[in-house]
Amino acid sequence: MKEKIYFLISMIIFGAVGVFAKYIDLSSSKIALFLSLVGALFLLIILVCTKQKMSWQKVKKNAVALVFASMALSGNWIFLFQAYKETTIANAALSYYFAPVLVVLLSPLVLKEKMSYKKAICIVIALLGLFLILQNGRIQTNGHHLLGIGYGLVAAGFYTGLTLINKFIRGLDGLANTLLQLGLSVIMLIPFVLITEGSAVHSFDSNTVILMLVLGIFHGGVGFYLFFAGMRGLNGQSIAVLSYVDPLTSLFISTLIIGEKMAFQQLVGAVLLLCSIWIGEAGDKKKKINHQIDYE
């Protein structure tokens, strides 16, 4: 239960990313770099203040998975932020949230999890809800909007890889895992930014600094700590269903802050999303309770 709460909170935090990305006047790769850097420094301070120790033996055992996970994390951020810059939040979400569907489809192959009929039905209901939610956001998909949707689909692929790879990381707690992946992302993104954008120093205004600090601490630090800590206790299909809290949060925030109006079909879609999540997770909880009673 604790893992589900952690994961749900992380999805709510992630749901606000699109709003922040819209107002940060930096390239997507620079946002990803500074996000990783601020998040890593924030978690390093927590690690030092709480006097927690990291087992380097466990780090070595997970080295390959950590490197590939950090690559997936970096790619996910770069393409997702670019999707938000090229198109609307709704269009970016429409393309990006094919990722939970990919997780469900790949879980039986990669994680050897059995495909649940109920989970499959819940995913279909959630997709229908997401489709209805995004109807008002659908605009003519030509030019940059089509490009933005493409970036969102690529980001979805990286997110799927990040989710599946992290299921193979063993023995590292949420704080150590998050700190290592963010730190490796910084190491990977620095040469990438230098190669693609040069070494020119970018001047930051006060709004950009504040937004990057908030995004780095809450999204990069707190959000991903809860994401990885919660993921450890959930199977791939549960992660897929719970991930739909993210676009639902994005919709509410964009409506309240940006002023996008919510039509009736979007409200219906929101209800479908919530119902699919509740049905998918309530059944699992009931099975676990019955299993415990039988065992006793």
Short mmCIF file of C-alpha atoms in Angstrom, two decimals:
data_model
loop_
_atom_site.label_atom_id
_atom_site.label_comp_id
_atom_site.label_asym_id
_atom_site.label_seq_id
_atom_site.Cartn_x
_atom_site.Cartn_y
_atom_site.Cartn_z
CA MET A 1 0.00 0.00 0.00
CA LYS A 2 2.86 2.36 0.87
CA GLU A 3 4.44 1.79 -2.54
CA LYS A 4 1.18 2.70 -4.30
CA ILE A 5 0.93 5.95 -2.34
CA TYR A 6 4.54 6.83 -3.21
CA PHE A 7 3.95 6.10 -6.88
CA LEU A 8 0.67 8.06 -6.98
CA ILE A 9 2.31 11.13 -5.40
CA SER A 10 5.13 10.91 -7.95
CA MET A 11 2.58 10.84 -10.77
CA ILE A 12 0.89 13.97 -9.39
CA ILE A 13 4.28 15.72 -9.25
CA PHE A 14 5.10 14.61 -12.80
CA GLY A 15 1.73 15.90 -13.96
CA ALA A 16 2.91 19.47 -13.38
CA VAL A 17 5.98 19.17 -15.61
CA GLY A 18 4.27 20.40 -18.77
CA VAL A 19 3.27 23.67 -17.15
CA PHE A 20 6.84 24.31 -15.95
CA ALA A 21 8.39 23.36 -19.29
CA LYS A 22 6.20 25.91 -21.07
CA TYR A 23 7.63 28.80 -19.05
CA ILE A 24 11.33 27.86 -18.87
CA ASP A 25 13.25 29.67 -21.61
CA LEU A 26 15.87 26.97 -22.18
CA SER A 27 16.36 24.16 -24.66
CA SER A 28 15.00 20.74 -23.73
CA SER A 29 18.47 19.24 -23.25
CA LYS A 30 19.52 22.08 -20.93
CA ILE A 31 16.34 21.72 -18.90
CA ALA A 32 17.05 17.99 -18.58
CA LEU A 33 20.66 18.70 -17.54
CA PHE A 34 19.81 21.29 -14.89
CA LEU A 35 16.89 19.18 -13.68
CA SER A 36 19.23 16.22 -13.16
CA LEU A 37 21.88 18.41 -11.52
CA VAL A 38 19.53 20.15 -9.06
CA GLY A 39 17.76 16.89 -8.23
CA ALA A 40 21.06 15.04 -7.66
CA LEU A 41 22.46 17.80 -5.42
CA PHE A 42 19.22 17.91 -3.42
CA LEU A 43 19.27 14.14 -2.83
CA LEU A 44 23.01 14.19 -2.05
CA ILE A 45 22.34 16.73 0.71
CA ILE A 46 19.61 14.48 2.10
CA LEU A 47 21.95 11.47 1.97
CA VAL A 48 24.67 13.36 3.88
CA CYS A 49 22.30 14.92 6.43
CA THR A 50 20.62 11.59 7.22
CA LYS A 51 24.05 9.86 7.34
CA GLN A 52 22.89 7.07 5.08
CA LYS A 53 25.53 4.83 3.54
CA MET A 54 25.57 3.52 0.00
CA SER A 55 26.76 -0.04 -0.64
CA TRP A 56 29.23 0.22 -3.52
CA GLN A 57 29.14 -3.55 -3.83
CA LYS A 58 25.44 -3.32 -4.71
CA VAL A 59 26.17 -0.40 -7.01
CA LYS A 60 28.70 -2.51 -8.94
CA LYS A 61 26.20 -5.37 -9.27
CA ASN A 62 23.63 -2.98 -10.78
CA ALA A 63 26.10 -0.88 -12.80
CA VAL A 64 24.92 -1.95 -16.25
CA ALA A 65 21.23 -1.52 -15.41
CA LEU A 66 21.93 1.89 -13.82
CA VAL A 67 23.74 3.13 -16.92
CA PHE A 68 20.97 2.05 -19.29
CA ALA A 69 18.29 3.40 -16.94
CA SER A 70 20.07 6.78 -16.82
CA MET A 71 20.22 6.85 -20.62
CA ALA A 72 16.49 6.15 -20.74
CA LEU A 73 15.83 8.83 -18.11
CA SER A 74 17.85 11.44 -20.03
CA GLY A 75 16.19 10.60 -23.34
CA ASN A 76 12.76 10.65 -21.73
CA TRP A 77 13.23 14.16 -20.39
CA ILE A 78 14.76 15.63 -23.54
CA PHE A 79 12.02 14.38 -25.87
CA LEU A 80 9.18 15.03 -23.41
CA PHE A 81 10.23 18.65 -22.81
CA GLN A 82 10.61 19.15 -26.55
CA ALA A 83 7.13 17.72 -27.11
CA TYR A 84 5.70 20.29 -24.69
CA LYS A 85 7.54 23.07 -26.53
CA GLU A 86 6.43 22.01 -30.01
CA THR A 87 2.75 21.32 -29.35
CA THR A 88 0.01 21.68 -26.75
CA ILE A 89 0.08 19.93 -23.37
CA ALA A 90 -2.89 17.84 -24.55
CA ASN A 91 -1.18 16.68 -27.76
CA ALA A 92 2.05 15.93 -25.91
CA ALA A 93 0.16 13.89 -23.33
CA LEU A 94 -1.78 12.02 -26.03
CA SER A 95 1.45 10.76 -27.56
CA TYR A 96 3.48 10.35 -24.35
CA TYR A 97 0.90 8.26 -22.54
CA PHE A 98 1.10 5.41 -24.95
CA ALA A 99 3.91 4.40 -22.58
CA PRO A 100 1.67 2.57 -20.05
CA VAL A 101 0.21 0.55 -22.91
CA LEU A 102 3.74 -0.40 -23.98
CA VAL A 103 4.58 -1.40 -20.38
CA VAL A 104 1.55 -3.71 -20.22
CA LEU A 105 2.36 -5.26 -23.59
CA LEU A 106 6.05 -5.78 -22.81
CA SER A 107 5.69 -6.89 -19.17
CA PRO A 108 4.85 -10.53 -20.09
CA LEU A 109 7.90 -10.68 -22.39
CA VAL A 110 10.47 -8.73 -20.35
CA LEU A 111 9.32 -9.22 -16.75
CA LYS A 112 7.61 -12.60 -17.27
CA GLU A 113 4.39 -11.26 -15.72
CA LYS A 114 1.13 -12.89 -16.69
CA MET A 115 -1.22 -10.72 -18.70
CA SER A 116 -4.35 -10.13 -16.65
CA TYR A 117 -7.62 -9.85 -18.58
CA LYS A 118 -8.84 -7.32 -16.05
CA LYS A 119 -5.68 -5.22 -16.46
CA ALA A 120 -6.09 -5.31 -20.24
CA ILE A 121 -9.71 -4.18 -19.96
CA CYS A 122 -8.70 -1.41 -17.54
CA ILE A 123 -6.07 -0.19 -19.97
CA VAL A 124 -8.66 -0.06 -22.77
CA ILE A 125 -11.06 1.90 -20.53
CA ALA A 126 -8.22 4.23 -19.50
CA LEU A 127 -7.27 4.79 -23.15
CA LEU A 128 -10.87 5.61 -23.97
CA GLY A 129 -10.95 8.06 -21.07
CA LEU A 130 -7.68 9.62 -22.17
CA PHE A 131 -8.99 9.91 -25.74
CA LEU A 132 -12.09 11.77 -24.52
CA ILE A 133 -10.02 14.02 -22.26
CA LEU A 134 -7.79 15.06 -25.10
CA GLN A 135 -10.53 15.76 -27.64
CA ASN A 136 -10.61 19.47 -26.84
CA GLY A 137 -6.85 19.59 -27.07
CA ARG A 138 -6.80 18.10 -30.53
CA ILE A 139 -5.96 20.71 -33.09
CA GLN A 140 -4.83 20.37 -36.65
CA THR A 141 -1.78 18.15 -36.44
CA ASN A 142 0.47 19.69 -39.05
CA GLY A 143 3.77 21.52 -38.82
CA HIS A 144 5.20 21.69 -35.32
CA HIS A 145 2.23 19.90 -33.77
CA LEU A 146 2.94 16.74 -35.72
CA LEU A 147 6.61 17.04 -34.75
CA GLY A 148 5.63 17.49 -31.09
CA ILE A 149 3.51 14.33 -31.17
CA GLY A 150 6.48 12.48 -32.66
CA TYR A 151 8.71 13.69 -29.82
CA GLY A 152 6.07 12.55 -27.35
CA LEU A 153 6.02 9.05 -28.83
CA VAL A 154 9.82 8.80 -28.62
CA ALA A 155 9.65 9.99 -24.98
CA ALA A 156 7.07 7.25 -24.35
CA GLY A 157 9.53 4.67 -25.63
CA PHE A 158 12.26 5.94 -23.27
CA TYR A 159 9.80 5.98 -20.35
CA THR A 160 8.87 2.37 -21.08
CA GLY A 161 12.54 1.43 -21.09
CA LEU A 162 13.11 3.30 -17.80
CA THR A 163 10.22 1.48 -16.13
CA LEU A 164 11.25 -1.99 -17.29
CA ILE A 165 14.99 -1.57 -16.64
CA ASN A 166 14.38 -0.41 -13.06
CA LYS A 167 12.58 -3.67 -12.33
CA PHE A 168 15.98 -5.39 -12.74
CA ILE A 169 17.79 -3.17 -10.22
CA ARG A 170 18.22 -5.10 -6.96
CA GLY A 171 19.33 -4.18 -3.44
CA LEU A 172 19.35 -0.36 -3.81
CA ASP A 173 16.86 1.72 -1.85
CA GLY A 174 14.87 4.51 -3.49
CA LEU A 175 17.23 7.31 -2.41
CA ALA A 176 20.42 5.61 -3.61
CA ASN A 177 18.84 4.48 -6.87
CA THR A 178 17.47 7.93 -7.67
CA LEU A 179 20.70 9.73 -6.74
CA LEU A 180 22.80 7.40 -8.90
CA GLN A 181 20.54 7.68 -11.93
CA LEU A 182 20.35 11.46 -11.69
CA GLY A 183 24.12 11.70 -11.22
CA LEU A 184 24.78 9.47 -14.23
CA SER A 185 22.29 11.53 -16.25
CA VAL A 186 24.31 14.68 -15.45
CA ILE A 187 27.51 12.96 -16.63
CA MET A 188 25.80 11.88 -19.87
CA LEU A 189 24.02 15.16 -20.57
CA ILE A 190 26.98 17.51 -20.11
CA PRO A 191 28.87 16.29 -23.23
CA PHE A 192 25.57 15.98 -25.13
CA VAL A 193 24.70 19.63 -24.44
CA LEU A 194 28.25 20.78 -25.27
CA ILE A 195 28.23 18.88 -28.58
CA THR A 196 24.73 19.92 -29.68
CA GLU A 197 24.64 23.49 -28.35
CA GLY A 198 28.23 24.53 -27.78
CA SER A 199 29.82 25.98 -24.66
CA ALA A 200 28.15 29.42 -24.81
CA VAL A 201 27.05 30.62 -21.37
CA HIS A 202 23.31 31.22 -21.18
CA SER A 203 22.06 34.13 -19.07
CA PHE A 204 19.33 33.17 -16.63
CA ASP A 205 16.61 35.51 -15.44
CA SER A 206 15.16 35.18 -11.94
CA ASN A 207 12.00 33.40 -13.14
CA THR A 208 14.03 30.73 -14.95
CA VAL A 209 16.20 30.14 -11.87
CA ILE A 210 13.16 29.80 -9.58
CA LEU A 211 11.34 27.48 -11.99
CA MET A 212 14.43 25.29 -12.46
CA LEU A 213 14.98 25.03 -8.69
CA VAL A 214 11.35 24.05 -8.11
CA LEU A 215 11.41 21.61 -11.03
CA GLY A 216 14.76 20.15 -9.97
CA ILE A 217 13.88 19.65 -6.30
CA PHE A 218 10.29 18.48 -6.61
CA HIS A 219 10.37 16.72 -9.98
CA GLY A 220 13.97 15.55 -10.21
CA GLY A 221 14.51 14.94 -6.50
CA VAL A 222 11.31 14.22 -4.58
CA GLY A 223 9.29 13.02 -7.58
CA PHE A 224 11.78 10.46 -8.84
CA TYR A 225 12.66 9.29 -5.32
CA LEU A 226 8.97 8.44 -4.78
CA PHE A 227 8.77 7.04 -8.33
CA PHE A 228 11.61 4.55 -7.87
CA ALA A 229 10.69 3.73 -4.24
CA GLY A 230 7.09 3.00 -5.24
CA MET A 231 8.00 1.09 -8.39
CA ARG A 232 9.91 -1.52 -6.40
CA GLY A 233 6.71 -2.87 -4.81
CA LEU A 234 4.51 -2.80 -7.92
CA ASN A 235 4.33 -5.02 -10.98
CA GLY A 236 4.60 -3.58 -14.49
CA GLN A 237 0.87 -3.72 -15.21
CA SER A 238 -0.07 -1.92 -11.97
CA ILE A 239 2.49 0.76 -12.82
CA ALA A 240 0.86 1.13 -16.24
CA VAL A 241 -2.61 1.65 -14.76
CA LEU A 242 -1.48 4.03 -12.00
CA SER A 243 0.53 6.08 -14.51
CA TYR A 244 -2.71 7.54 -15.87
CA VAL A 245 -2.89 9.74 -12.78
CA ASP A 246 -0.12 11.78 -14.43
CA PRO A 247 -2.06 12.99 -17.52
CA LEU A 248 -5.16 13.49 -15.39
CA THR A 249 -3.16 15.81 -13.13
CA SER A 250 -1.75 17.59 -16.18
CA LEU A 251 -5.27 18.24 -17.40
CA PHE A 252 -6.46 19.73 -14.10
CA ILE A 253 -3.36 21.92 -13.71
CA SER A 254 -3.46 23.16 -17.29
CA THR A 255 -7.15 23.99 -16.86
CA LEU A 256 -6.62 25.95 -13.64
CA ILE A 257 -3.31 27.68 -14.50
CA ILE A 258 -3.20 27.99 -18.28
CA GLY A 259 -6.95 28.43 -18.66
CA GLU A 260 -7.74 25.55 -21.00
CA LYS A 261 -11.45 24.80 -20.73
CA MET A 262 -12.72 21.35 -19.78
CA ALA A 263 -15.62 20.16 -21.90
CA PHE A 264 -18.23 17.59 -20.89
CA GLN A 265 -16.52 14.74 -22.75
CA GLN A 266 -13.31 15.55 -20.87
CA LEU A 267 -15.13 15.17 -17.56
CA VAL A 268 -16.46 11.83 -18.75
CA GLY A 269 -12.93 10.84 -19.73
CA ALA A 270 -11.62 11.82 -16.29
CA VAL A 271 -14.26 9.61 -14.64
CA LEU A 272 -13.29 6.70 -16.90
CA LEU A 273 -9.64 7.15 -16.01
CA LEU A 274 -10.31 7.18 -12.28
CA CYS A 275 -12.67 4.20 -12.53
CA SER A 276 -10.16 2.16 -14.52
CA ILE A 277 -7.47 2.85 -11.90
CA TRP A 278 -9.81 1.99 -9.00
CA ILE A 279 -11.08 -1.23 -10.61
CA GLY A 280 -7.59 -2.37 -11.56
CA GLU A 281 -6.08 -1.73 -8.14
CA ALA A 282 -9.04 -2.61 -5.87
CA GLY A 283 -9.16 -6.14 -7.26
CA ASP A 284 -5.47 -6.70 -6.59
CA LYS A 285 -5.86 -5.50 -3.02
CA LYS A 286 -8.80 -7.87 -2.45
CA LYS A 287 -6.79 -10.82 -3.80
CA LYS A 288 -3.89 -10.02 -1.48
CA ILE A 289 -6.21 -9.84 1.56
CA ASN A 290 -7.84 -13.16 0.68
CA HIS A 291 -4.43 -14.74 0.16
CA GLN A 292 -3.30 -13.57 3.60
CA ILE A 293 -6.49 -14.96 5.22
CA ASP A 294 -6.01 -18.33 3.50
CA TYR A 295 -2.39 -18.41 4.59
CA GLU A 296 -3.30 -17.73 8.20
#
